[in-house]
CSV table of C-alpha atoms in Angstrom, one decimal:
chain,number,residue,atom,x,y,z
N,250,UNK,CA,15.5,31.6,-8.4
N,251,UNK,CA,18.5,30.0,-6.9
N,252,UNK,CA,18.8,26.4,-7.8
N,253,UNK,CA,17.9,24.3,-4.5
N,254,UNK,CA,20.7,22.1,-4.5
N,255,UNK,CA,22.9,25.7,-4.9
N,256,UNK,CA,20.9,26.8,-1.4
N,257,UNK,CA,20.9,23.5,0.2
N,258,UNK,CA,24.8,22.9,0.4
N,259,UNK,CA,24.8,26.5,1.3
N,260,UNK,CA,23.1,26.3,4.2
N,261,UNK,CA,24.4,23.0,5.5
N,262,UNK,CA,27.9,24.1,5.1
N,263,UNK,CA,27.0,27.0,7.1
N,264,UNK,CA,25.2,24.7,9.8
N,265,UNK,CA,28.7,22.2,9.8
N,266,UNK,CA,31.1,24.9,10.1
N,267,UNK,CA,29.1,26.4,12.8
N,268,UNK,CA,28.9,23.2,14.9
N,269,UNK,CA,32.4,22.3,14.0
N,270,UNK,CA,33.4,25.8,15.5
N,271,UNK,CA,31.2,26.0,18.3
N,272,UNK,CA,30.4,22.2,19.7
N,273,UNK,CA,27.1,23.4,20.5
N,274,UNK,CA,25.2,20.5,20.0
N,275,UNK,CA,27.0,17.4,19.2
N,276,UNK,CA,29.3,16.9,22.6
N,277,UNK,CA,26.1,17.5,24.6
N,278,UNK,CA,24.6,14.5,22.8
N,279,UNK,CA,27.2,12.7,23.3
N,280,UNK,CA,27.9,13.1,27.0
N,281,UNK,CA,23.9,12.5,27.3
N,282,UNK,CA,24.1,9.4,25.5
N,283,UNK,CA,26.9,8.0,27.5
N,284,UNK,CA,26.1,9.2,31.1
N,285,UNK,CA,22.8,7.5,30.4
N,286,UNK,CA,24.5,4.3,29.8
N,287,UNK,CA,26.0,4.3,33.2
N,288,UNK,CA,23.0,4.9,34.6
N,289,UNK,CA,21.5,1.9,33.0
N,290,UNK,CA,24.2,0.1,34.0
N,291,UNK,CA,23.9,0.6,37.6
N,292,UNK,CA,20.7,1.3,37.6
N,293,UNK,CA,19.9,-2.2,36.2
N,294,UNK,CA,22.4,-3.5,37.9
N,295,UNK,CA,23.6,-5.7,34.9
N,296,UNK,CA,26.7,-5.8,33.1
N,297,UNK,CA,24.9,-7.4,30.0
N,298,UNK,CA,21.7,-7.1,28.2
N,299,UNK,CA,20.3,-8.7,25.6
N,300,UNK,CA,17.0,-8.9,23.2
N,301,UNK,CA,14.1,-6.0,23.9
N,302,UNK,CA,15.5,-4.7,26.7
N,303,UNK,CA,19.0,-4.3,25.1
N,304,UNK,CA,17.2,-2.5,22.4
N,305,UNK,CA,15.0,-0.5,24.8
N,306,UNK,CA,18.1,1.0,26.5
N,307,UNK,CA,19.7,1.4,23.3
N,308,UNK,CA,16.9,3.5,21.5
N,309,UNK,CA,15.7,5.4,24.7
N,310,UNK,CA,19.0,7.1,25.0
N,311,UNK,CA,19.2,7.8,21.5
N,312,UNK,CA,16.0,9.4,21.3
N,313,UNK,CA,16.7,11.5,23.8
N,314,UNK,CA,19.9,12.5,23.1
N,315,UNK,CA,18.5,13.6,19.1
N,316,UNK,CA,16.2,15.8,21.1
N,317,UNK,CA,19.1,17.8,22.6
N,318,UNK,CA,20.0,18.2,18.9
N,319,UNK,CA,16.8,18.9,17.4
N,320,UNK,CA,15.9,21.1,20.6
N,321,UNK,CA,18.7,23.6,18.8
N,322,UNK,CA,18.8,22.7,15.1
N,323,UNK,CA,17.0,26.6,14.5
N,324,UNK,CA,18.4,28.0,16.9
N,325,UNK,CA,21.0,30.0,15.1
N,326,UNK,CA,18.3,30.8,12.4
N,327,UNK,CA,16.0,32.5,15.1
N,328,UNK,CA,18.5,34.1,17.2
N,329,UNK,CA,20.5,35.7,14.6
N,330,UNK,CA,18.1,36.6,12.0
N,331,UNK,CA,18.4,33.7,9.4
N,332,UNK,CA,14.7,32.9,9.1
N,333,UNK,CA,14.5,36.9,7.9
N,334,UNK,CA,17.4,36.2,5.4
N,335,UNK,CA,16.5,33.1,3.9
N,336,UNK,CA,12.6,34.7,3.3
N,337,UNK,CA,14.2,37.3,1.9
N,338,UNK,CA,16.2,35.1,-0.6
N,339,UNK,CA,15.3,33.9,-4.0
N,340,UNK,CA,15.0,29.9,-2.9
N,341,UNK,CA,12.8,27.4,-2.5
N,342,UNK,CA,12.0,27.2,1.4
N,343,UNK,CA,12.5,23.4,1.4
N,344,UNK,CA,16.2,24.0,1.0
N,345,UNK,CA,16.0,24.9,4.2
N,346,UNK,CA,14.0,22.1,5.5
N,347,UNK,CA,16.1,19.6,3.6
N,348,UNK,CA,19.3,21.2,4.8
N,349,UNK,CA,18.5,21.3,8.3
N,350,UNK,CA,17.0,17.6,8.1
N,351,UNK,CA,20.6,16.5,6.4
N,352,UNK,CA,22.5,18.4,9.5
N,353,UNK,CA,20.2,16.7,11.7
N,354,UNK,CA,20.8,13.3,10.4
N,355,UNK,CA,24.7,13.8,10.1
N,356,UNK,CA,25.0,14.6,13.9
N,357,UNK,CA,22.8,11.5,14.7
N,358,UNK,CA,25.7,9.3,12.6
N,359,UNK,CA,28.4,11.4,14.4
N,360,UNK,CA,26.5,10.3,17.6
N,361,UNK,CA,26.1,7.0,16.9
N,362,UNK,CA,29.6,6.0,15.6
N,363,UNK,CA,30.8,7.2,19.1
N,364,UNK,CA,27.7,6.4,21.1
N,365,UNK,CA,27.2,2.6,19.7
N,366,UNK,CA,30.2,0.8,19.9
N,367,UNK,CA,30.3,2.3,23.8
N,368,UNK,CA,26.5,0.3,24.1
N,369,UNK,CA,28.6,-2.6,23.0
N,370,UNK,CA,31.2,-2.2,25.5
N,371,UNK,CA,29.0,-1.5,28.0
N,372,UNK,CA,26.2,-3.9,27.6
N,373,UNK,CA,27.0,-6.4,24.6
N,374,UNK,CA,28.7,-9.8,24.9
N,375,UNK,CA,28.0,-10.4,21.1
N,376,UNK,CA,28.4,-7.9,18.4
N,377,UNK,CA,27.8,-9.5,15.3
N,378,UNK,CA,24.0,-7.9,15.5
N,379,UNK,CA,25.8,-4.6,15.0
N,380,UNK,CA,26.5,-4.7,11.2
N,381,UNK,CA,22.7,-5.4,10.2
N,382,UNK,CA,21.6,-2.7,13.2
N,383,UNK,CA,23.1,0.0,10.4
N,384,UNK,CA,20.2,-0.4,8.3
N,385,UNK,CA,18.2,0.5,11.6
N,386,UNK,CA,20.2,2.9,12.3
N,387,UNK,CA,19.9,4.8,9.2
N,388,UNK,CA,15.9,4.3,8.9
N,389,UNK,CA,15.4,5.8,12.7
N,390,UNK,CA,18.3,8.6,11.7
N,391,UNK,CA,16.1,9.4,8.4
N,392,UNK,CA,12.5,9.4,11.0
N,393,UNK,CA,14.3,11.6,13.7
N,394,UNK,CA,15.7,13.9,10.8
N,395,UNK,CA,12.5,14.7,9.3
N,396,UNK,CA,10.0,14.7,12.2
N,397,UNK,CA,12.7,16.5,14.3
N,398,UNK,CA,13.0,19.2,11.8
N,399,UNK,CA,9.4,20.0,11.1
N,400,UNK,CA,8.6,19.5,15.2
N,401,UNK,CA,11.7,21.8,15.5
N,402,UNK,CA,10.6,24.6,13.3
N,403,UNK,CA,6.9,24.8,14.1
N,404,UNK,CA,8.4,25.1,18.3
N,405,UNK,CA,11.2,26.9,17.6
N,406,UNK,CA,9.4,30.6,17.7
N,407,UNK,CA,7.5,29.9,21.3
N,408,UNK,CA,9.2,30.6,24.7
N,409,UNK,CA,8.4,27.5,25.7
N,410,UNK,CA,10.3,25.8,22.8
N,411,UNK,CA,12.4,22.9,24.9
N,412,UNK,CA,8.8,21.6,26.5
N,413,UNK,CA,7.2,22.2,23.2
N,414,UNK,CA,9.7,19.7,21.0
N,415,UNK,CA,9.6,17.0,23.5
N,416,UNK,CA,5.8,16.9,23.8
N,417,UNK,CA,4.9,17.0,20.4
N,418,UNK,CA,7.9,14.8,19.1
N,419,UNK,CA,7.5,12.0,21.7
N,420,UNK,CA,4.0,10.8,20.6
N,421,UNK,CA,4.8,10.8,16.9
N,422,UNK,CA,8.0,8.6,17.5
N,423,UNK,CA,6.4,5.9,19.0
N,424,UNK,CA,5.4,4.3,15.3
N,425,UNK,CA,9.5,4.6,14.8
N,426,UNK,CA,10.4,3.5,18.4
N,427,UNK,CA,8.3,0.2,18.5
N,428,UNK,CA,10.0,-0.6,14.6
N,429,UNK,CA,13.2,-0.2,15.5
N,430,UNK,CA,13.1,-2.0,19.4
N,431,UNK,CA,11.4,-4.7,17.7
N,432,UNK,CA,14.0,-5.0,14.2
N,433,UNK,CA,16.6,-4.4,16.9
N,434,UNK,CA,15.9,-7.3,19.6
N,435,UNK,CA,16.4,-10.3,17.6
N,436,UNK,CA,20.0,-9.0,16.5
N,437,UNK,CA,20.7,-7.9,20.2
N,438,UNK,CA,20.0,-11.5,21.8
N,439,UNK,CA,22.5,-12.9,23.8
N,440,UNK,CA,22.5,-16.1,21.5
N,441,UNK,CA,23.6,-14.5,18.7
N,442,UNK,CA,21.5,-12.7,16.2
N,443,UNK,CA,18.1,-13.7,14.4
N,444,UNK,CA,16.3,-12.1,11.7
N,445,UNK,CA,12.7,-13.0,12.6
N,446,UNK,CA,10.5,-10.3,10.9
N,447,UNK,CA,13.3,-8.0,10.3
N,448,UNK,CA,12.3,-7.2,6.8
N,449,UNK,CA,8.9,-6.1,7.5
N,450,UNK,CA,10.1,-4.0,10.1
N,451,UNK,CA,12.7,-2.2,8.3
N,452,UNK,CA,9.6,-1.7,5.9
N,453,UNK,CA,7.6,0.0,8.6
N,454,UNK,CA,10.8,2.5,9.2
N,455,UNK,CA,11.2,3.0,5.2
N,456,UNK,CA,7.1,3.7,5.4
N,457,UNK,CA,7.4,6.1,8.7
N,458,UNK,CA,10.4,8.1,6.9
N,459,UNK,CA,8.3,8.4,3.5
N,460,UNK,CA,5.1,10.0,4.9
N,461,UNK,CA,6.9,12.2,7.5
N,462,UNK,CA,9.4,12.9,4.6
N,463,UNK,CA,6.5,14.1,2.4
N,464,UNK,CA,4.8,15.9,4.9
N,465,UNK,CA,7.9,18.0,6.0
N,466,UNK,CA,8.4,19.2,2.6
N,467,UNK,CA,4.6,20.2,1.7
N,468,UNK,CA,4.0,21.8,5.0
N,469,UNK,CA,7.1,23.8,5.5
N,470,UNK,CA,6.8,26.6,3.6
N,471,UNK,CA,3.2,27.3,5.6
N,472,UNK,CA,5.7,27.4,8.6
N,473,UNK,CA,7.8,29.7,7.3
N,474,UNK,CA,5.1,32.6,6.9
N,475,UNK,CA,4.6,35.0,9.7
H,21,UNK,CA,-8.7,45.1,-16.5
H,22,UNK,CA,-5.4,43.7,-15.7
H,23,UNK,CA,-3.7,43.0,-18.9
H,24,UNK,CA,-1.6,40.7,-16.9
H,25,UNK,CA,-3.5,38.0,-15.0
H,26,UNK,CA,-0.4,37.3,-12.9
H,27,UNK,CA,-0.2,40.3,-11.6
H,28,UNK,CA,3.3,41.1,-12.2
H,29,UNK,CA,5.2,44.5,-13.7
H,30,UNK,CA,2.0,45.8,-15.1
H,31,UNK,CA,2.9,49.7,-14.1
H,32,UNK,CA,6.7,49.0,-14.3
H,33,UNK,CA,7.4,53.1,-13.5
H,34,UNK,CA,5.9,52.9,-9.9
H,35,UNK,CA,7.9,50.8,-7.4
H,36,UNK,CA,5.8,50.9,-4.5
H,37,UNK,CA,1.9,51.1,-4.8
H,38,UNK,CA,0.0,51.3,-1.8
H,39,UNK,CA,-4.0,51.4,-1.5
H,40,UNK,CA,-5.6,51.0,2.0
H,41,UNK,CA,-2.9,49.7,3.3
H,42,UNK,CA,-3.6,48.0,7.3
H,43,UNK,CA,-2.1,45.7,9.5
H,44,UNK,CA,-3.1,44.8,13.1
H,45,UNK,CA,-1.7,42.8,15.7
H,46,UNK,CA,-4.2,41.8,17.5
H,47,UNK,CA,-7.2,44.1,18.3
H,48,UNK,CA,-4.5,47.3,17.7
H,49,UNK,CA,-3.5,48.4,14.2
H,50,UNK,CA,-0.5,49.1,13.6
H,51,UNK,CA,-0.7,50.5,10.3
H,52,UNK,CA,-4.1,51.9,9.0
H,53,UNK,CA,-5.9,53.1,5.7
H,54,UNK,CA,-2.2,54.3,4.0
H,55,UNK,CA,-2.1,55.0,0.1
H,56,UNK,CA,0.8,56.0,-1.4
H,57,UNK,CA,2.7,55.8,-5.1
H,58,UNK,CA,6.5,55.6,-5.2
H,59,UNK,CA,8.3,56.1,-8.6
H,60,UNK,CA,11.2,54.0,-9.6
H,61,UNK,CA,14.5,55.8,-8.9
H,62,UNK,CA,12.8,57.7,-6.0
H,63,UNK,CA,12.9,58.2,-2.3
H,64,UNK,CA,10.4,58.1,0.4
H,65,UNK,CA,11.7,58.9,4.2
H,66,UNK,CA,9.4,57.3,6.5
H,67,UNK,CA,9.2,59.1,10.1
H,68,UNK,CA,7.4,59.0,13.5
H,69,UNK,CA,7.5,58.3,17.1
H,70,UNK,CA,8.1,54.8,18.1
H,71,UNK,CA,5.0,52.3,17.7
H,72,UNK,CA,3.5,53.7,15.3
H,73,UNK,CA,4.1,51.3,12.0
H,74,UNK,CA,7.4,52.4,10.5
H,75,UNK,CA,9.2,48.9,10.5
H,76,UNK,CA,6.2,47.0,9.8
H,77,UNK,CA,5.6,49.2,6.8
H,78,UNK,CA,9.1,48.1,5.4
H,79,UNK,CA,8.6,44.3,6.9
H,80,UNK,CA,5.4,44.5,4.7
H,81,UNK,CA,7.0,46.0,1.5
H,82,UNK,CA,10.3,42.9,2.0
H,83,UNK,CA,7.1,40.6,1.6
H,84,UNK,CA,8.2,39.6,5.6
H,85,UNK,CA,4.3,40.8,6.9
H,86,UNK,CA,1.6,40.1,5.4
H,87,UNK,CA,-0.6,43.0,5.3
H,88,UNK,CA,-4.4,42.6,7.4
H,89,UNK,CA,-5.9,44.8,4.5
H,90,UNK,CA,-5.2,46.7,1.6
H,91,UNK,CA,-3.5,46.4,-2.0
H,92,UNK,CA,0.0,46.4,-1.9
H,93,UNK,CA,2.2,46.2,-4.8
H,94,UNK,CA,5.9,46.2,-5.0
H,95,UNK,CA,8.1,46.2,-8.1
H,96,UNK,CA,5.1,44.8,-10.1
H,97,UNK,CA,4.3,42.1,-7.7
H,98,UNK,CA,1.5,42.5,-5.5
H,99,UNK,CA,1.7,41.0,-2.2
H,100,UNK,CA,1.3,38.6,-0.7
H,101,UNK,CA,0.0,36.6,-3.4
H,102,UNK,CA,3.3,37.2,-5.3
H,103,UNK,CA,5.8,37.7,-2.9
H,104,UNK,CA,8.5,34.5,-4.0
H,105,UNK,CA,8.2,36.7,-7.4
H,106,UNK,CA,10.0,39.4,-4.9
H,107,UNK,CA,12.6,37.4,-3.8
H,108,UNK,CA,16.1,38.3,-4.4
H,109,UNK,CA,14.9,42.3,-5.3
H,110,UNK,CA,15.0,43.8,-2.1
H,111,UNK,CA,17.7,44.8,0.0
H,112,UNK,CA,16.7,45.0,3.3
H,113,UNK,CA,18.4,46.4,6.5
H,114,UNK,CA,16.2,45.7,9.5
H,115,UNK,CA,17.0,46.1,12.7
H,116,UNK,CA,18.8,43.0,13.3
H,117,UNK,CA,22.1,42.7,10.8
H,118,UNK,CA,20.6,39.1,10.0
H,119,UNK,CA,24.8,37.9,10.0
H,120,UNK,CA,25.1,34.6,11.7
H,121,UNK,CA,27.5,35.5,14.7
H,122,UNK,CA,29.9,32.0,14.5
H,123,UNK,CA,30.5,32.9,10.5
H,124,UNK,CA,33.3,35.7,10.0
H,125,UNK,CA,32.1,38.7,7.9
H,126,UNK,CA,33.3,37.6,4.9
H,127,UNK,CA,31.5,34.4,5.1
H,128,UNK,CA,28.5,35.7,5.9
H,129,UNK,CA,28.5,37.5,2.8
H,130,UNK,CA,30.1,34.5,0.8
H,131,UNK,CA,26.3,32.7,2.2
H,132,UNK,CA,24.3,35.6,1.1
H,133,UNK,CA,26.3,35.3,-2.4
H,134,UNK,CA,25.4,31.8,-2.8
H,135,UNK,CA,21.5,32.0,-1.6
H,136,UNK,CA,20.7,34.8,-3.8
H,137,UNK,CA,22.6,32.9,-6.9
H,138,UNK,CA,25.6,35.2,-7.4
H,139,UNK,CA,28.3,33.9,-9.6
H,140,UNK,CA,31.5,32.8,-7.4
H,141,UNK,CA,33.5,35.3,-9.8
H,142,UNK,CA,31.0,38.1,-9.0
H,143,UNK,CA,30.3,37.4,-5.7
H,144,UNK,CA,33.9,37.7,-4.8
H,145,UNK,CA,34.6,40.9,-6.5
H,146,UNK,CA,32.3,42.5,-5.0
H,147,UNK,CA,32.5,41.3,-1.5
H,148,UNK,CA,35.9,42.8,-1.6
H,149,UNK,CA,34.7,46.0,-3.1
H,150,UNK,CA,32.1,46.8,-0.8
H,151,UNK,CA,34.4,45.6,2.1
H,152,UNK,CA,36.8,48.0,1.3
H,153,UNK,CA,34.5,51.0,0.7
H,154,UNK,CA,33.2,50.8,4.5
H,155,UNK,CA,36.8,49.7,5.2
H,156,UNK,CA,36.0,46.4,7.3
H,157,UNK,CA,38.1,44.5,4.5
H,158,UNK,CA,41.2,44.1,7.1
H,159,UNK,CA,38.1,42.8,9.5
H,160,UNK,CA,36.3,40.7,7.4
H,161,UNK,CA,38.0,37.1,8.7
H,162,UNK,CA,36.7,37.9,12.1
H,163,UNK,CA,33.7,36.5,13.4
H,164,UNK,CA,30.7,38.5,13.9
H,165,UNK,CA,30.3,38.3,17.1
H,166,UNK,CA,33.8,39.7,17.8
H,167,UNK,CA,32.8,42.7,16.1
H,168,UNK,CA,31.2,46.0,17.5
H,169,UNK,CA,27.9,47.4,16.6
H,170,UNK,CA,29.3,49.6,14.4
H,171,UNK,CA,31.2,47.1,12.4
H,172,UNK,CA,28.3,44.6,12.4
H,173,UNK,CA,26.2,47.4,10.5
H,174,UNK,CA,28.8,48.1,8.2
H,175,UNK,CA,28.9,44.2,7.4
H,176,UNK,CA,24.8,44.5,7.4
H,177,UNK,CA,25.1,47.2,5.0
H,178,UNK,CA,27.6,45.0,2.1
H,179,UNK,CA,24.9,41.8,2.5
H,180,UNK,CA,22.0,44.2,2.0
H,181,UNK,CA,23.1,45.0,-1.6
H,182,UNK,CA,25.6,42.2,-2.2
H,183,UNK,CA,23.2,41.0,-5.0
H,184,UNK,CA,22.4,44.6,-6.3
H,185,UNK,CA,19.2,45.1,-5.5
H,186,UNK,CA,16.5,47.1,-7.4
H,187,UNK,CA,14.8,48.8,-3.9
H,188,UNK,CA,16.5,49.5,-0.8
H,189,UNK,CA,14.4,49.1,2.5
H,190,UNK,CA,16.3,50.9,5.1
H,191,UNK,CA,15.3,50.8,8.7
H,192,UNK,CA,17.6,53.3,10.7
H,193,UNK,CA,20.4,52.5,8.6
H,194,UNK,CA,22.8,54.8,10.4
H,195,UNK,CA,22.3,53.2,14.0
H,196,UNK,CA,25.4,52.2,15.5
H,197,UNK,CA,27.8,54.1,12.9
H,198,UNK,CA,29.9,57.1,13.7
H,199,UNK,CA,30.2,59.6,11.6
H,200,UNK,CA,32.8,58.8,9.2
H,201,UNK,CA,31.0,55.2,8.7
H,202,UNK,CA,27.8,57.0,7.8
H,203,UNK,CA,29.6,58.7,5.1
H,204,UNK,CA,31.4,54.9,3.5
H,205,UNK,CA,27.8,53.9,3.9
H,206,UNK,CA,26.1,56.5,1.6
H,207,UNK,CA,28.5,55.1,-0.8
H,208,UNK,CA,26.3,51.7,-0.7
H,209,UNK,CA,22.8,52.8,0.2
H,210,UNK,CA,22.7,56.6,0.0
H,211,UNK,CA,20.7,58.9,-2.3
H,212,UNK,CA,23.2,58.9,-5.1
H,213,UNK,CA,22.7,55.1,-5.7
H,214,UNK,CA,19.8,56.4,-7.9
H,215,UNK,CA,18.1,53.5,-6.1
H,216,UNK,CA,14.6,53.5,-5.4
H,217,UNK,CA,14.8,54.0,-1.6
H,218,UNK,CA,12.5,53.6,1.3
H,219,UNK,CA,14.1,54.9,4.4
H,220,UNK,CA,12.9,55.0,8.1
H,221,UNK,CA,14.5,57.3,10.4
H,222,UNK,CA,14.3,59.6,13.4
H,223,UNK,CA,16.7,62.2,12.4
H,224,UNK,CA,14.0,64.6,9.9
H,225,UNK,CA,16.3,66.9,8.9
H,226,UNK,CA,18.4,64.2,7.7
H,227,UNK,CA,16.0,62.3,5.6
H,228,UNK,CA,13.8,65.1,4.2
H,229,UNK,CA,17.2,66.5,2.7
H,230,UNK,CA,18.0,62.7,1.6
H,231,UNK,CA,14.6,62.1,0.1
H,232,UNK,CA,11.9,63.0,-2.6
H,233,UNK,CA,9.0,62.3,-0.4
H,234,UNK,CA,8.0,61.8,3.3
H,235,UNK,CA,5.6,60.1,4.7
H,236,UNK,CA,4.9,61.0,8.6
H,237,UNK,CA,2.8,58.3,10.5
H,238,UNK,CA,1.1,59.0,13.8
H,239,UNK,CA,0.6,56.6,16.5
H,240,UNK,CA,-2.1,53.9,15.0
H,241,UNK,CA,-0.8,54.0,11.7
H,242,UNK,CA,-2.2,56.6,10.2
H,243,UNK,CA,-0.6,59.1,7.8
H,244,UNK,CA,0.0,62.6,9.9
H,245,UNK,CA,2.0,63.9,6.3
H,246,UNK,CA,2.9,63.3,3.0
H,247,UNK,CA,4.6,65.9,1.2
């Protein structure tokens, strides 16, 4: 058997090269995430926002733009034959999982390093809440990674694969949506940030990203068979 | 009694062992009651009209179907149970090349190097050998998707026995080439490989002079010939 490490950095070099060649995914997230600011901006009709509803408009958009991302994150592999070839191979079928989960969770940085300082611009008169939001940043990238990928591979061999993701992702996030609004609100208010309960919440997103992390890597093999 | 409880290269001589094989999909088999022994070293042409099992035979011997009913046993390992025992022994040409179409040629089969645990050193020696026997090694930077059918089942052909595989599963492995390809090919995956070789194909002539046994299926599945 090939070590899983030796598969896993296979495959997501393949997967980074491929985006970095193509720009399949990544610019599509991004132009999502941003045209939906301006929407919410004169949609609202406010030039600043602050507590939940900063942090509403903040996570909504993400989510939706990682959707875009996960929508396509097996694409190439079911197109172009990859699921055959990496049945075929002598690895464990988590490297896989794991590798698609880490490209996942690399274009959601990629995203946010563009897409949140632009939230600032747009929305923020303060931005010292920005430095502890990391930490929220990187439990919901970890939730989106994992779920997405499972959600992603179980869809990915219907027709109806870009309703499918949506409607069987949206429901499950909700756990990580409410954790993250609610970490993020006190560090988006307009008086500057507070850390009221931000430890327990970060907890929740550490517990969320465990369980889903678990259950993507026992299940996916299953997924895998024909 | 199985001496081995595993399962695993108890009759070491026979590659292929098939008893009852079926497989449906749906209410319609697609394969139905086939036995057959294959010898290491040995070839078996598969023919018949279209629909009636030939690819899913060789899906079900690359451990990519599993069988509905029926004992099947490949290189020692019976399947499905021991199918990730299989892994990495086949070389299998399907009909889709399986090459990523954004990767050049030559990274394709740098990937297929690494997943089935070639060393770098190997890996690279022989990607450039078998590049230049089917003479894509000028070709091989390009990507895939720039590259004609022809040249895509030439580059199909090197990741099918980059790792040097013990049984080639061959579905219509001349499709696409002209004839002067077909010839660099037989190089790889012809009859003097000494490979054991499972071959499906629609040219009888062809594979009945290519092969040491052939096994005709009818529509449903069923064995017409084996001779």
């Amino acid at each position: 058997m090939t070590p899983t490490r030796v598969a896993f950095a296979a495959i997501l070099g393949k997967d980074l090269r491929t985006e970095l060649r193509t720009m399949r995914s990544l610019p599509a997230m991004v132009l999502f995430a941003v045209t939906t600011f301006i929407i919410f901006r004169y949609g609202l009709d406010r030039t600043t926002l602050s507590g939940s509803l900063a942090g509403g408009v903040l996570w909504t958009t993400l989510l939706f733009a990682a959707i875009l991302g996960i929508n396509r994150i097996f694409v190439s592999e079911q197109e172009e034959g990859g699921f055959d070839s990496i049945r075929l191979a002598p690895i464990d079928r988590t490297a896989l999982y794991l590798a698609k989960a880490a490209v996942l969770f690399i274009y959601l940085c990629v995203l946010e390093l563009i897409v949140v300082p632009t939230f600032a611009v747009f929305f923020l008169q303060d931005w010292a809440g920005l430095v502890p939001m990391l930490l929220i940043l990187v439990g919901v990238n970890l939730g989106f990674s994992v779920l997405g990928t499972l959600i992603s591979s179980m869809a990915v061999n219907s027709r109806a694969r870009d309703l499918l993701v949506p409607l069987l992702l949206l429901p499950l996030v909700v756990p990580l949506m409410i954790a993250a609004t609610s970490a993020s609100a006190p560090l988006l208010d307009a008086a500057g940030p507070s850390y009221d309960r931000f430890g327990t919440w970060l907890l929740v997103l550490g517990l969320y990203d465990g369980v889903f992390c678990l259950v993507g890597y026992a299940v996916f093999e299953f997924l895998l068979e024909d | 009694m199985d001496a081995d409880p595993s399962g695993t290269r108890q009759e070491p001589s026979r590659a292929i062992q098939l008893r009852g094989l079926g497989r449906d999909y749906g209410d319609r088999p697609a394969l139905d009651g086939l036995d057959l022994d294959l010898a290491e070293g040995r070839s078996l042409a598969v023919l018949g009209p279209n629909g009636s099992g030939k690819s899913t035979l060789l899906r079900i011997l690359a451990a990519l179907l599993r069988p509905t009913r029926g004992e099947v046993r490949v290189l020692g390992c019976d399947l499905p149970r021991n199918s990730w025992k299989l892994r990495g022994q086949i070389g299998y040409l399907g009909h889709e090349p399986l090459l990523y179409r954004d990767l050049s040629g030559r990274e394709n089969l740098e990937l297929q190097a690494k997943l089935y645990g070639v060393p770098p050193a190997d890996a690279s020696e022989r990607i450039e050998h078998d590049l230049e026997l089917l003479e894509m090694g000028r070709r091989a930077d390009r990507r895939v998707s720039e590259y004609s059918a022809g040249m895509r089942q030439r580059i199909a052909i090197c990741r099918a026995v980059l790792h040097r595989p013990g049984l080639l599963l061959l579905d219509e492995p001349d499709s696409n080439l002209d004839p002067a390809g077909r010839e660099l090919a037989a190089q790889l995956i012809g009859p003097a490989t000494g490979l054991t070789r499972v071959l499906v194909s629609h040219e009888p002539e062809r594979a009945r002079a290519e092969s040491d046994l052939v096994l005709s299926l009818n529509h449903g599945g069923r064995i017409e010939a084996l001779v």
